C-alpha cells in the first residue's frame, strides 16, 4: 500500500514538471523580453532629460533669456513634443520571429524620434587679409574671433566648463567684473601717409583700457590688481601701470559692445609707450587660440618672421555683443588681431614678389578643425584688370566689403573646402608685381602728427597737427592728450588754429596733474575745416626729478604717450548698417549706425623728451673715493684698537739648538 502511494506521488510530480516545461518560453524569447524591458528603459530615460531641459528653459525665460533664440518657437515646441512619453505595449507571448525583429524596429523608431543635437553655444572664426601696399610692401592682418553665448554674471551660476573661450580670460572677467577689456602691444609706428589706414589702430608700446561693471565699488583697487594679473598672462610690463600713467577719459573711449554705460568712473586708460614687444608676448597670445599654433592660420605666426618686419601689432579685445538681430540676449566676444607689415628692403628681398612662404616661411595645409569659418582675403581693388600684379593660384570667388569708407574687392580662399589646396594639399599664395612704378594712393582723410619744439632744458612746446584731407566736408574730432606730471603744462598758452585762424574748441575737459600722483588729461572737441591742417600748441616746463626717479639710461630721454584722435569721418560710399548680414571680421569691429560716416581712431607718434639730468658720474666717483677712504682709514684704526701685540723671540739656529741639547745632557744651563 505504501509502495502504491509512493508511485502515485511520483507520477503526479512528473506531470507537474512536464506542464511547467511546456509553459516556460525558450531562452531566446527570455532574452528578447529582457531586451524589450531595457529598450523601454532607454526610451523613457531621455524623457527625464527633456523635463530637465524644459525646467532649464523655463528658468532661463524667467531670467530674461531664451534657451535658443535662433530656433523658432514652433520648432522648439515640436522638438519637445517628440520627446513626450507614450504608452508602449509589450507582448510577451509573441512568436520568436516577431521578437527578433522588434529590437531593430524599435531602434529605428527611436532614431527617427531623436531630434538633432542643439548647435554649440560657442563658435570660432579665423581669417587673414593680405593687402598689397602702394610702396611695394605687404600688409597682413589676422583676425581670430571667439563668441560664447553665456553669461558670466548670472545669479547662482558659475561658469566652469570652457570649450573654445580661454579659461584664463574668462576667470579674469568674472573675478574683476569686467564689461570690456582692450589691450594691444605694438612695435614700430604705422606710416599712415604711405600705407593708408590700418583695420585697427594701436599706439606704439602697450595700451590698456577697461570698462568695469557698475557693481565694482573699488575701481582703483581692481584696476591695480588687474594690471598685475594681465602682466603675468601676457608676460609684459603692465605691472608698471599705476596712478601716474592712468587717466579717466570723459568722451574719447566709449564702450564698443552692447550697453549704455557712460559713467567715466568705471573706465581706466593707460599706455606704456616704451614697452618692447617680443616673442615672450606672442607666445601667450597664441596659446589663447582654440587650436594654438598647431593648425589653421596660426601656423603662419612664426616669431622670427613676424618681428623681422617694419611694423607689428597684436591685440586682444573682449566685449559683450548681441546673439541675434533682436538683441534679446547677449554673448561674449573675444577678438584677437595681429597686423604686420613686411618690407622688401628689411627682409632682404631683391624682387617685388611675395608669397606666404616668403613672408612666414610656411604654407597653409588645413583650417582649424574647431573653426566654423576660415578664409584668406587678398585685396585686388587696384588690380581689377591684372595690370599691377599677378595672383597665384587664382580663385573665382570674389567678395566686396566697405572698409574704412571705401568699397574694396577681395579674392577669397575658403580653407574649409579642399579646392584652394589643390592636389598638393598646400596653399601658397604668390603675388608677383608687374611694374616697379607705384600707383597713386588716395590720401587718408584723417591723419595726425606730433612733435616737441623749443630749446634748452627748461621750457618747450608740444605741437599736434591734425589733417583733414577731405576736399569739401568738415567734421569734428575728439583729441585726447595725456602728458606726464613732470611736464608741467601752461594751459593758458593753449592755442588751436586752422588755416592761420583761431579755431575755438566746442568742448574742453582738463584735469591738472599732481606731482607723482597723476598725469595731465586734456580732451577737446575740435571742428576741422575741409582740406586743412589744425595745429594745437601748448607750452610746458620741465620738472626736476629726484635722483631715484631717473631711469637707468636718463640721457636717452623720457617717453610721452601718443595722442588719440577719434572721429566720425565722412564716407565716400554708402555704409551698410544691416546687422543681420554676414560681414568679414576686419570690417565689423567698430559699431556705426550712420550710413554716411564711419568711426576711426588715429594715434600720433610718441614723444621723446629730455629732462634736466645730473652728472651721475660724479656721485659714482664720490662713492668710490669715499668707500676707499673709509676702508683704509677705518680699517687701520680698527686694527689698532682691537688687536693685541706680542714680542716674539726669533727661533735659534740649528747649531745653537744642538749646543743646548749637549749642555742639557751635561747638566749645564742652556745658552
XYZ file of C-alpha atoms in Angstrom:
671
model
C 0.000 0.000 0.000
C 2.836 2.337 0.794
C 4.593 1.499 -2.452
C 1.376 2.249 -4.405
C 1.019 5.660 -2.767
C 4.669 6.425 -3.482
C 4.255 5.632 -7.193
C 1.169 7.876 -7.442
C 3.076 10.816 -5.913
C 5.940 10.330 -8.350
C 3.521 10.258 -11.322
C 1.824 13.477 -10.202
C 5.160 15.213 -9.742
C 6.272 14.175 -13.250
C 3.052 15.560 -14.769
C 3.611 18.903 -12.994
C 7.169 19.102 -14.279
C 6.039 18.459 -17.863
C 3.358 21.134 -17.659
C 5.810 23.699 -16.294
C 8.327 22.843 -19.008
C 5.693 23.231 -21.705
C 4.629 26.686 -20.310
C 8.181 28.047 -19.984
C 9.300 30.101 -23.061
C 12.571 29.476 -24.845
C 15.827 31.133 -23.813
C 15.806 33.342 -26.897
C 12.336 34.558 -26.020
C 13.516 35.343 -22.485
C 16.442 37.352 -23.843
C 14.059 39.177 -26.139
C 11.828 40.089 -23.231
C 14.810 41.358 -21.280
C 15.922 43.410 -24.292
C 12.425 44.831 -24.591
C 12.492 45.990 -20.995
C 15.909 47.564 -21.464
C 14.723 49.320 -24.615
C 11.760 50.666 -22.712
C 14.096 51.984 -20.031
C 16.290 53.583 -22.684
C 13.260 55.165 -24.334
C 11.949 56.568 -21.089
C 15.295 57.847 -19.796
C 15.549 60.756 -22.306
C 12.115 61.916 -21.197
C 13.560 62.837 -17.801
C 16.320 64.775 -19.553
C 13.686 66.590 -21.589
C 11.822 67.575 -18.451
C 15.121 68.849 -17.074
C 15.673 70.798 -20.295
C 12.161 72.194 -20.012
C 12.802 73.363 -16.471
C 16.106 74.939 -17.553
C 14.325 76.669 -20.422
C 11.669 77.996 -18.060
C 14.301 79.267 -15.644
C 16.173 80.962 -18.487
C 12.978 82.523 -19.759
C 12.228 83.863 -16.297
C 15.737 85.289 -16.176
C 15.038 87.247 -19.367
C 16.793 84.949 -21.856
C 15.603 82.400 -24.340
C 17.140 78.928 -24.483
C 17.878 79.149 -28.204
C 16.816 82.387 -29.895
C 17.860 81.148 -33.321
C 15.236 78.325 -33.212
C 11.607 79.376 -33.809
C 9.106 78.733 -31.052
C 7.147 76.278 -33.185
C 10.241 74.177 -33.840
C 11.107 74.171 -30.150
C 7.593 73.005 -29.270
C 7.778 70.341 -31.982
C 11.154 69.077 -30.735
C 9.836 68.922 -27.170
C 6.658 67.193 -28.348
C 8.753 64.438 -29.951
C 10.132 63.584 -26.540
C 6.735 63.261 -24.828
C 6.180 59.902 -23.097
C 3.885 57.407 -24.881
C 2.443 54.029 -23.890
C 4.448 51.003 -25.039
C 2.680 47.603 -25.189
C 4.940 44.607 -24.821
C 3.545 41.253 -25.957
C 5.395 38.535 -24.092
C 3.528 35.809 -25.969
C 4.773 36.931 -29.394
C 6.470 34.392 -31.580
C 10.193 34.084 -31.934
C 10.401 35.839 -35.305
C 8.451 38.834 -34.118
C 10.599 39.119 -31.018
C 13.805 39.056 -33.098
C 12.596 41.863 -35.376
C 11.228 44.038 -32.547
C 14.575 45.461 -31.320
C 15.587 46.592 -34.804
C 12.212 48.206 -35.380
C 12.310 49.960 -32.007
C 15.873 51.189 -32.638
C 14.771 52.670 -35.962
C 11.785 54.343 -34.364
C 13.969 55.719 -31.561
C 16.465 57.064 -34.100
C 13.712 58.839 -36.025
C 12.273 60.357 -32.862
C 15.601 61.751 -31.535
C 15.916 65.430 -32.518
C 19.231 66.746 -33.878
C 21.704 67.952 -31.253
C 21.472 71.648 -30.425
C 24.072 73.914 -32.001
C 27.080 74.702 -29.801
C 26.905 77.872 -27.787
C 30.389 78.945 -28.812
C 31.950 79.367 -32.209
C 35.333 80.296 -33.604
C 36.200 82.129 -36.827
C 39.548 82.988 -38.345
C 40.624 84.984 -41.362
C 43.699 86.543 -42.928
C 43.623 89.719 -45.018
C 46.550 90.457 -47.349
C 46.704 93.961 -48.760
C 49.470 94.946 -51.201
C 50.576 98.477 -50.376
C 51.461 101.063 -52.976
C 55.047 101.201 -51.711
C 55.536 97.544 -52.596
C 55.171 96.353 -49.006
C 52.639 93.784 -47.840
C 50.174 94.299 -45.005
C 48.917 91.072 -43.421
C 46.131 91.248 -40.854
C 44.998 88.215 -38.833
C 41.588 88.150 -37.167
C 40.526 85.419 -34.715
C 37.019 85.699 -33.246
C 35.599 83.518 -30.470
C 31.985 84.078 -29.454
C 30.364 82.368 -26.482
C 26.639 82.578 -25.756
C 26.879 82.623 -21.990
C 26.510 84.972 -19.062
C 29.437 85.233 -16.664
C 27.404 87.229 -14.153
C 24.203 85.192 -13.944
C 22.876 84.882 -10.422
C 23.526 81.487 -8.888
C 25.537 80.247 -11.869
C 29.271 79.712 -12.069
C 30.880 79.101 -15.422
C 33.179 76.113 -15.009
C 33.322 74.388 -18.403
C 35.284 76.132 -21.164
C 35.420 74.791 -24.700
C 36.723 77.454 -27.093
C 36.840 80.539 -24.889
C 40.153 80.682 -22.951
C 39.623 79.906 -19.297
C 42.254 82.381 -18.094
C 40.411 85.331 -19.639
C 37.030 84.019 -18.507
C 38.238 83.904 -14.927
C 39.608 87.442 -15.268
C 36.205 88.685 -16.480
C 34.428 87.009 -13.585
C 36.870 87.953 -10.832
C 37.200 91.646 -11.709
C 33.638 92.173 -13.056
C 34.809 93.452 -16.425
C 32.467 94.764 -19.059
C 35.084 95.392 -21.743
C 38.822 94.819 -21.998
C 41.068 96.130 -24.761
C 44.826 95.563 -24.751
C 47.418 95.961 -27.514
C 51.173 95.501 -27.930
C 52.782 97.336 -30.838
C 56.353 97.516 -32.100
C 57.007 100.270 -34.642
C 54.909 103.126 -35.949
C 52.198 102.911 -38.598
C 53.059 105.238 -41.514
C 49.607 106.481 -42.413
C 50.615 108.651 -45.360
C 52.445 105.735 -47.026
C 50.330 102.745 -46.050
C 46.854 104.213 -45.566
C 44.659 103.399 -42.591
C 45.025 100.056 -40.779
C 41.990 97.940 -39.953
C 42.587 98.520 -36.248
C 44.922 101.250 -34.981
C 47.163 100.964 -31.945
C 49.839 103.230 -30.437
C 53.481 102.168 -30.114
C 54.126 100.270 -26.908
C 51.386 98.807 -24.712
C 47.857 100.204 -24.416
C 45.179 99.051 -21.960
C 41.698 100.417 -21.386
C 38.968 98.679 -19.413
C 35.308 99.244 -18.609
C 34.250 97.786 -15.251
C 30.742 96.755 -14.245
C 28.761 99.287 -12.233
C 28.784 96.847 -9.303
C 32.501 97.403 -8.641
C 32.974 99.552 -5.547
C 36.784 99.946 -5.507
C 37.687 100.583 -9.139
C 41.248 101.721 -8.427
C 41.985 98.603 -6.376
C 40.514 96.333 -9.049
C 42.483 98.192 -11.734
C 45.775 97.754 -9.891
C 45.201 94.048 -9.336
C 44.011 93.568 -12.907
C 47.199 95.068 -14.366
C 49.302 92.673 -12.308
C 47.250 89.676 -13.445
C 47.415 90.696 -17.116
C 51.137 91.263 -16.740
C 51.512 87.616 -15.815
C 49.164 86.334 -18.521
C 50.826 88.215 -21.392
C 54.347 88.285 -19.915
C 54.511 92.091 -20.206
C 55.453 95.038 -18.003
C 51.861 96.010 -17.297
C 52.648 95.943 -13.582
C 54.334 99.332 -14.107
C 50.901 100.869 -14.698
C 49.987 102.970 -11.687
C 48.228 106.230 -10.915
C 50.973 108.291 -12.595
C 50.083 106.967 -16.072
C 46.351 106.194 -15.672
C 43.501 108.549 -16.616
C 39.698 108.510 -16.831
C 38.712 109.902 -20.250
C 35.347 111.590 -20.390
C 34.458 111.181 -24.079
C 37.243 109.552 -26.112
C 36.725 105.892 -25.196
C 33.115 104.797 -25.302
C 32.019 101.151 -24.936
C 32.290 99.201 -28.172
C 29.919 96.450 -27.074
C 26.293 96.229 -26.026
C 25.247 98.564 -23.245
C 24.824 102.208 -22.479
C 27.334 102.530 -19.636
C 28.777 106.033 -19.923
C 29.874 106.720 -16.349
C 33.567 107.501 -16.632
C 34.153 106.390 -13.037
C 34.231 102.800 -14.312
C 36.710 103.499 -17.141
C 40.503 103.326 -16.893
C 43.005 104.061 -19.644
C 46.782 103.659 -19.531
C 49.639 103.451 -22.006
C 53.290 102.379 -21.740
C 54.999 103.903 -24.796
C 58.363 102.317 -24.020
C 57.118 98.720 -23.834
C 59.137 96.413 -26.072
C 57.178 93.663 -27.855
C 58.960 90.347 -28.358
C 58.387 86.605 -28.543
C 57.516 86.448 -24.850
C 54.351 88.436 -25.630
C 53.478 86.491 -28.779
C 53.649 83.013 -27.230
C 50.908 83.516 -24.570
C 48.841 85.370 -27.152
C 48.873 82.327 -29.449
C 48.004 79.999 -26.567
C 44.642 81.766 -26.228
C 43.564 80.396 -29.624
C 41.491 77.173 -29.632
C 43.945 75.427 -31.975
C 47.003 77.266 -30.703
C 49.657 77.447 -33.410
C 49.212 73.816 -34.488
C 46.530 74.208 -37.159
C 44.726 76.853 -39.161
C 46.026 80.316 -39.915
C 48.018 80.426 -36.686
C 50.688 78.136 -38.181
C 51.920 81.193 -40.093
C 52.693 83.077 -36.879
C 56.401 82.366 -36.775
C 58.106 84.763 -34.411
C 61.385 85.161 -36.277
C 59.460 86.316 -39.355
C 56.888 88.480 -37.609
C 59.452 90.508 -35.679
C 61.713 90.914 -38.715
C 59.303 93.460 -40.169
C 58.606 97.182 -40.268
C 55.519 97.068 -38.077
C 53.988 94.531 -35.728
C 50.880 94.888 -33.576
C 48.884 92.315 -31.618
C 45.791 92.966 -29.549
C 43.021 91.328 -27.527
C 39.503 92.775 -27.367
C 36.717 91.407 -25.145
C 33.227 92.885 -25.244
C 29.547 91.835 -24.985
C 27.664 91.525 -28.288
C 24.149 90.569 -29.354
C 23.300 86.951 -30.014
C 20.722 87.788 -32.683
C 19.457 90.806 -34.579
C 16.745 91.447 -31.968
C 19.400 91.505 -29.213
C 17.177 89.676 -26.740
C 20.283 88.207 -25.102
C 24.000 88.932 -25.174
C 27.122 86.894 -25.797
C 30.810 87.452 -25.092
C 33.162 88.118 -27.974
C 36.915 87.649 -27.853
C 38.685 89.131 -30.846
C 42.419 88.584 -31.289
C 44.039 90.633 -34.039
C 47.582 90.710 -35.351
C 48.843 93.075 -38.035
C 52.280 93.045 -39.626
C 53.889 94.977 -42.495
C 56.664 93.248 -44.433
C 59.239 95.480 -46.103
C 61.158 94.076 -49.055
C 64.290 96.024 -48.032
C 64.384 94.905 -44.407
C 63.555 91.325 -45.372
C 66.397 91.103 -47.897
C 64.138 90.555 -50.903
C 65.557 91.948 -54.128
C 62.459 91.261 -56.236
C 58.994 92.729 -55.762
C 57.438 89.322 -55.324
C 55.684 87.918 -52.307
C 54.228 84.626 -51.180
C 53.060 83.057 -47.968
C 56.242 81.014 -47.780
C 58.480 84.068 -48.235
C 56.570 86.060 -45.641
C 56.042 83.378 -42.999
C 58.377 80.503 -44.055
C 55.317 78.250 -44.048
C 52.273 77.429 -46.134
C 48.683 76.605 -45.253
C 47.685 72.945 -45.202
C 44.367 72.936 -43.341
C 41.901 75.053 -41.450
C 41.500 74.917 -37.714
C 39.193 71.925 -37.036
C 37.316 73.938 -34.417
C 36.718 76.917 -36.725
C 33.319 77.398 -38.335
C 34.862 79.800 -40.863
C 38.451 80.037 -42.111
C 39.169 82.355 -45.032
C 42.015 84.242 -46.674
C 41.249 87.584 -48.347
C 43.567 89.239 -50.875
C 42.822 92.861 -51.766
C 42.630 93.224 -55.569
C 40.750 96.527 -55.718
C 43.578 98.354 -57.511
C 44.339 95.323 -59.683
C 40.968 94.732 -61.306
C 42.467 94.030 -64.747
C 45.693 92.443 -63.523
C 47.856 95.374 -64.583
C 49.752 95.730 -61.290
C 50.428 92.169 -60.136
C 49.631 88.519 -60.787
C 47.942 86.431 -58.121
C 48.545 82.683 -57.997
C 46.562 80.491 -57.533
C 43.600 82.329 -58.991
C 40.223 81.941 -57.363
C 36.816 82.677 -58.903
C 35.370 83.655 -55.521
C 35.234 87.421 -55.084
C 33.824 89.483 -52.251
C 33.105 93.172 -51.761
C 33.126 94.934 -48.423
C 33.027 98.536 -47.294
C 36.167 99.089 -45.208
C 37.024 102.498 -43.736
C 34.571 104.270 -46.006
C 35.821 102.674 -49.228
C 34.430 99.753 -51.185
C 37.101 97.107 -51.638
C 37.206 93.910 -53.707
C 38.847 90.751 -52.383
C 39.767 87.354 -53.722
C 38.550 84.799 -51.190
C 40.153 81.444 -50.366
C 37.891 79.286 -48.211
C 40.101 76.894 -46.235
C 37.148 74.759 -45.128
C 36.866 73.437 -48.695
C 39.533 71.324 -50.464
C 39.625 73.454 -53.628
C 42.225 76.065 -52.520
C 44.777 73.404 -51.519
C 44.782 71.523 -54.815
C 46.419 68.150 -55.231
C 49.447 69.014 -53.105
C 47.309 69.764 -50.030
C 49.162 73.056 -49.608
C 48.185 76.663 -50.243
C 50.960 79.128 -51.082
C 49.510 82.387 -52.389
C 52.014 84.086 -54.724
C 51.859 87.784 -55.570
C 54.207 88.984 -58.322
C 54.381 92.658 -59.236
C 54.465 93.546 -62.928
C 55.664 97.135 -62.639
C 58.049 98.982 -60.350
C 56.107 102.231 -60.521
C 53.935 102.922 -57.514
C 50.309 103.665 -58.252
C 48.560 106.725 -56.945
C 47.165 106.216 -53.453
C 44.253 108.102 -52.011
C 45.426 110.080 -49.035
C 43.734 109.176 -45.752
C 41.049 111.672 -44.832
C 42.260 111.897 -41.235
C 45.871 111.981 -40.148
C 47.745 113.194 -37.071
C 51.313 114.162 -36.147
C 53.020 115.485 -33.039
C 56.445 116.876 -32.142
C 58.270 118.849 -29.435
C 59.591 122.352 -30.134
C 61.766 124.747 -28.176
C 65.342 124.733 -26.951
C 67.063 124.234 -23.648
C 66.046 122.009 -20.763
C 63.642 124.344 -19.003
C 60.645 125.061 -21.254
C 59.211 123.721 -24.502
C 56.104 123.362 -26.664
C 54.024 120.390 -27.785
C 52.645 120.737 -31.323
C 49.874 118.425 -32.538
C 48.885 118.571 -36.207
C 45.533 117.153 -37.363
C 44.966 116.834 -41.116
C 41.548 116.858 -42.776
C 42.170 115.858 -46.390
C 38.511 115.871 -47.428
C 38.072 118.436 -50.216
C 34.725 119.880 -49.117
C 33.499 118.207 -45.890
C 34.196 119.430 -42.352
C 33.816 117.117 -39.360
C 34.601 117.257 -35.632
C 37.294 115.213 -33.889
C 37.993 114.339 -30.262
C 41.588 114.915 -29.233
C 42.976 113.283 -26.089
C 46.330 114.372 -24.668
C 47.849 112.526 -21.710
C 51.042 114.229 -20.514
C 53.150 113.006 -17.553
C 53.294 115.109 -14.410
C 56.965 116.046 -14.855
C 55.978 118.131 -17.908
C 54.035 120.951 -16.255
C 51.611 122.327 -18.806
C 50.757 126.019 -19.015
C 47.156 125.546 -20.018
C 46.668 129.289 -20.544
C 49.039 129.027 -23.539
C 46.776 126.531 -25.311
C 46.053 127.639 -28.889
C 44.092 125.921 -31.667
C 44.493 127.321 -35.186
C 43.168 126.228 -38.591
C 44.245 127.963 -41.795
C 46.040 130.664 -39.780
C 42.858 131.490 -37.880
C 41.811 130.685 -34.366
C 39.646 127.595 -34.029
C 37.838 127.604 -30.719
C 37.055 124.103 -29.374
C 33.411 123.449 -28.567
C 34.286 121.170 -25.633
C 37.314 121.125 -23.320
C 37.902 118.788 -20.401
C 41.125 119.364 -18.470
C 42.326 117.591 -15.359
C 45.546 119.044 -13.940
C 48.293 116.766 -12.773
C 49.572 116.155 -9.270
C 53.245 115.592 -8.731
C 53.982 111.886 -8.521
C 50.262 111.053 -8.330
C 48.513 111.551 -11.674
C 49.225 112.919 -15.189
C 47.635 115.753 -17.156
C 44.445 114.917 -19.046
C 43.250 117.193 -21.844
C 40.276 116.415 -24.095
C 38.945 118.729 -26.785
C 36.255 118.614 -29.434
C 37.587 120.495 -32.461
C 35.858 121.161 -35.776
C 38.212 120.504 -38.699
C 37.617 122.675 -41.784
C 37.799 120.915 -45.153
C 41.231 120.442 -46.691
C 43.022 121.965 -43.736
C 45.662 121.418 -41.076
C 44.679 122.175 -37.491
C 47.544 122.871 -35.087
C 47.191 122.501 -31.319
C 50.010 124.079 -29.302
C 50.644 124.144 -25.570
C 53.737 125.164 -23.602
C 55.248 123.208 -20.731
C 58.031 123.386 -18.188
C 60.315 120.524 -17.282
C 60.372 119.489 -13.638
C 63.360 118.328 -11.603
C 63.190 114.706 -10.555
C 64.672 113.013 -7.549
C 67.786 111.024 -8.275
C 65.894 107.777 -7.561
C 63.204 108.628 -10.156
C 65.547 108.578 -13.134
C 65.679 105.598 -15.434
C 68.854 103.548 -15.828
C 69.548 105.460 -19.078
C 68.372 109.009 -18.237
C 70.253 110.587 -21.147
C 68.122 108.583 -23.580
C 65.074 110.651 -22.637
C 61.577 110.115 -21.292
C 58.684 108.883 -23.427
C 55.317 110.624 -23.659
C 52.380 108.563 -24.905
C 50.682 109.127 -28.258
C 47.774 111.489 -28.736
C 44.428 109.841 -29.506
C 42.226 111.277 -32.256
C 38.690 109.870 -32.570
C 36.233 110.960 -35.246
C 33.323 110.028 -37.469
C 34.878 110.501 -40.911
C 32.641 111.079 -43.966
C 32.454 108.041 -46.210
C 32.788 108.113 -49.977
C 30.279 105.260 -50.316
C 27.083 104.367 -48.513
C 27.732 102.222 -45.451
C 25.736 99.036 -44.887
C 24.132 99.103 -41.439
C 22.279 95.789 -41.799
C 23.299 93.846 -38.703
C 21.832 90.556 -39.958
C 24.129 90.406 -42.972
C 27.330 88.405 -42.647
C 30.308 90.750 -42.752
C 34.023 89.940 -42.831
C 35.655 90.239 -39.436
C 38.000 93.027 -40.489
C 35.060 95.276 -41.446
C 32.776 94.779 -38.434
C 34.666 95.826 -35.311
C 33.553 99.409 -34.706
C 29.748 99.698 -34.440
C 28.351 102.551 -36.502
C 24.706 103.341 -37.209
C 25.290 106.156 -39.690
C 25.364 105.364 -43.380
C 27.361 108.441 -44.403
C 30.236 108.177 -41.904
C 32.485 105.600 -40.270
C 34.331 105.646 -36.978
C 38.122 105.793 -36.964
C 40.707 106.201 -34.223
C 44.153 107.579 -35.068
C 47.288 107.681 -32.913
C 50.208 110.065 -33.311
C 53.865 109.363 -32.670
C 55.065 109.121 -29.076
C 57.324 111.926 -27.885
C 60.854 111.613 -26.546
C 61.581 114.480 -24.138
C 64.884 115.242 -22.402
C 64.787 116.345 -18.782
C 67.459 118.119 -16.719
C 69.760 115.252 -15.821
C 72.510 115.477 -13.202
C 76.004 114.164 -13.824
C 75.621 110.665 -12.457
C 79.366 110.040 -12.957
C 80.227 112.487 -10.138
C 78.244 110.585 -7.472
C 79.908 107.436 -8.730
C 83.358 108.959 -8.285
C 82.437 110.311 -4.861
C 81.128 106.943 -3.781
C 84.277 105.185 -4.958
C 86.598 107.694 -3.226
C 84.581 107.661 -0.023
C 84.500 103.898 0.138
C 88.272 103.754 -0.403
C 88.987 106.278 2.364
C 86.632 104.548 4.778
C 88.088 101.147 4.014
C 91.705 102.279 4.524
C 91.242 104.700 7.430
C 88.630 102.886 9.415
C 90.265 99.528 8.789
C 93.624 100.660 10.096
C 92.152 102.336 13.176
C 90.027 99.289 13.932
C 93.056 97.016 13.783
C 94.982 99.255 16.171
C 92.125 99.302 18.673
C 91.161 95.644 18.648
C 94.372 93.694 18.117
C 96.943 92.762 20.836
C 100.673 92.939 20.088
C 103.299 90.488 21.492
C 107.119 90.452 21.096
C 108.308 87.088 19.942
C 111.947 85.892 20.064
C 113.389 84.749 16.814
C 113.895 80.991 16.660
C 117.533 79.857 17.358
C 119.628 78.311 14.670
C 120.460 74.646 14.220
C 123.926 74.927 15.827
C 122.561 76.688 18.870
C 119.834 74.076 19.316
C 122.413 71.245 19.143
C 124.642 73.040 21.691
C 121.685 73.446 24.062
C 120.904 69.719 23.757
C 124.509 68.812 24.656
C 124.507 71.270 27.538
C 121.241 69.778 28.796
C 122.719 66.287 28.733
C 125.742 67.543 30.690
C 123.502 69.313 33.155
C 124.731 72.754 32.177
C 122.201 75.636 31.708
C 121.362 76.397 28.048
C 122.849 79.323 26.240
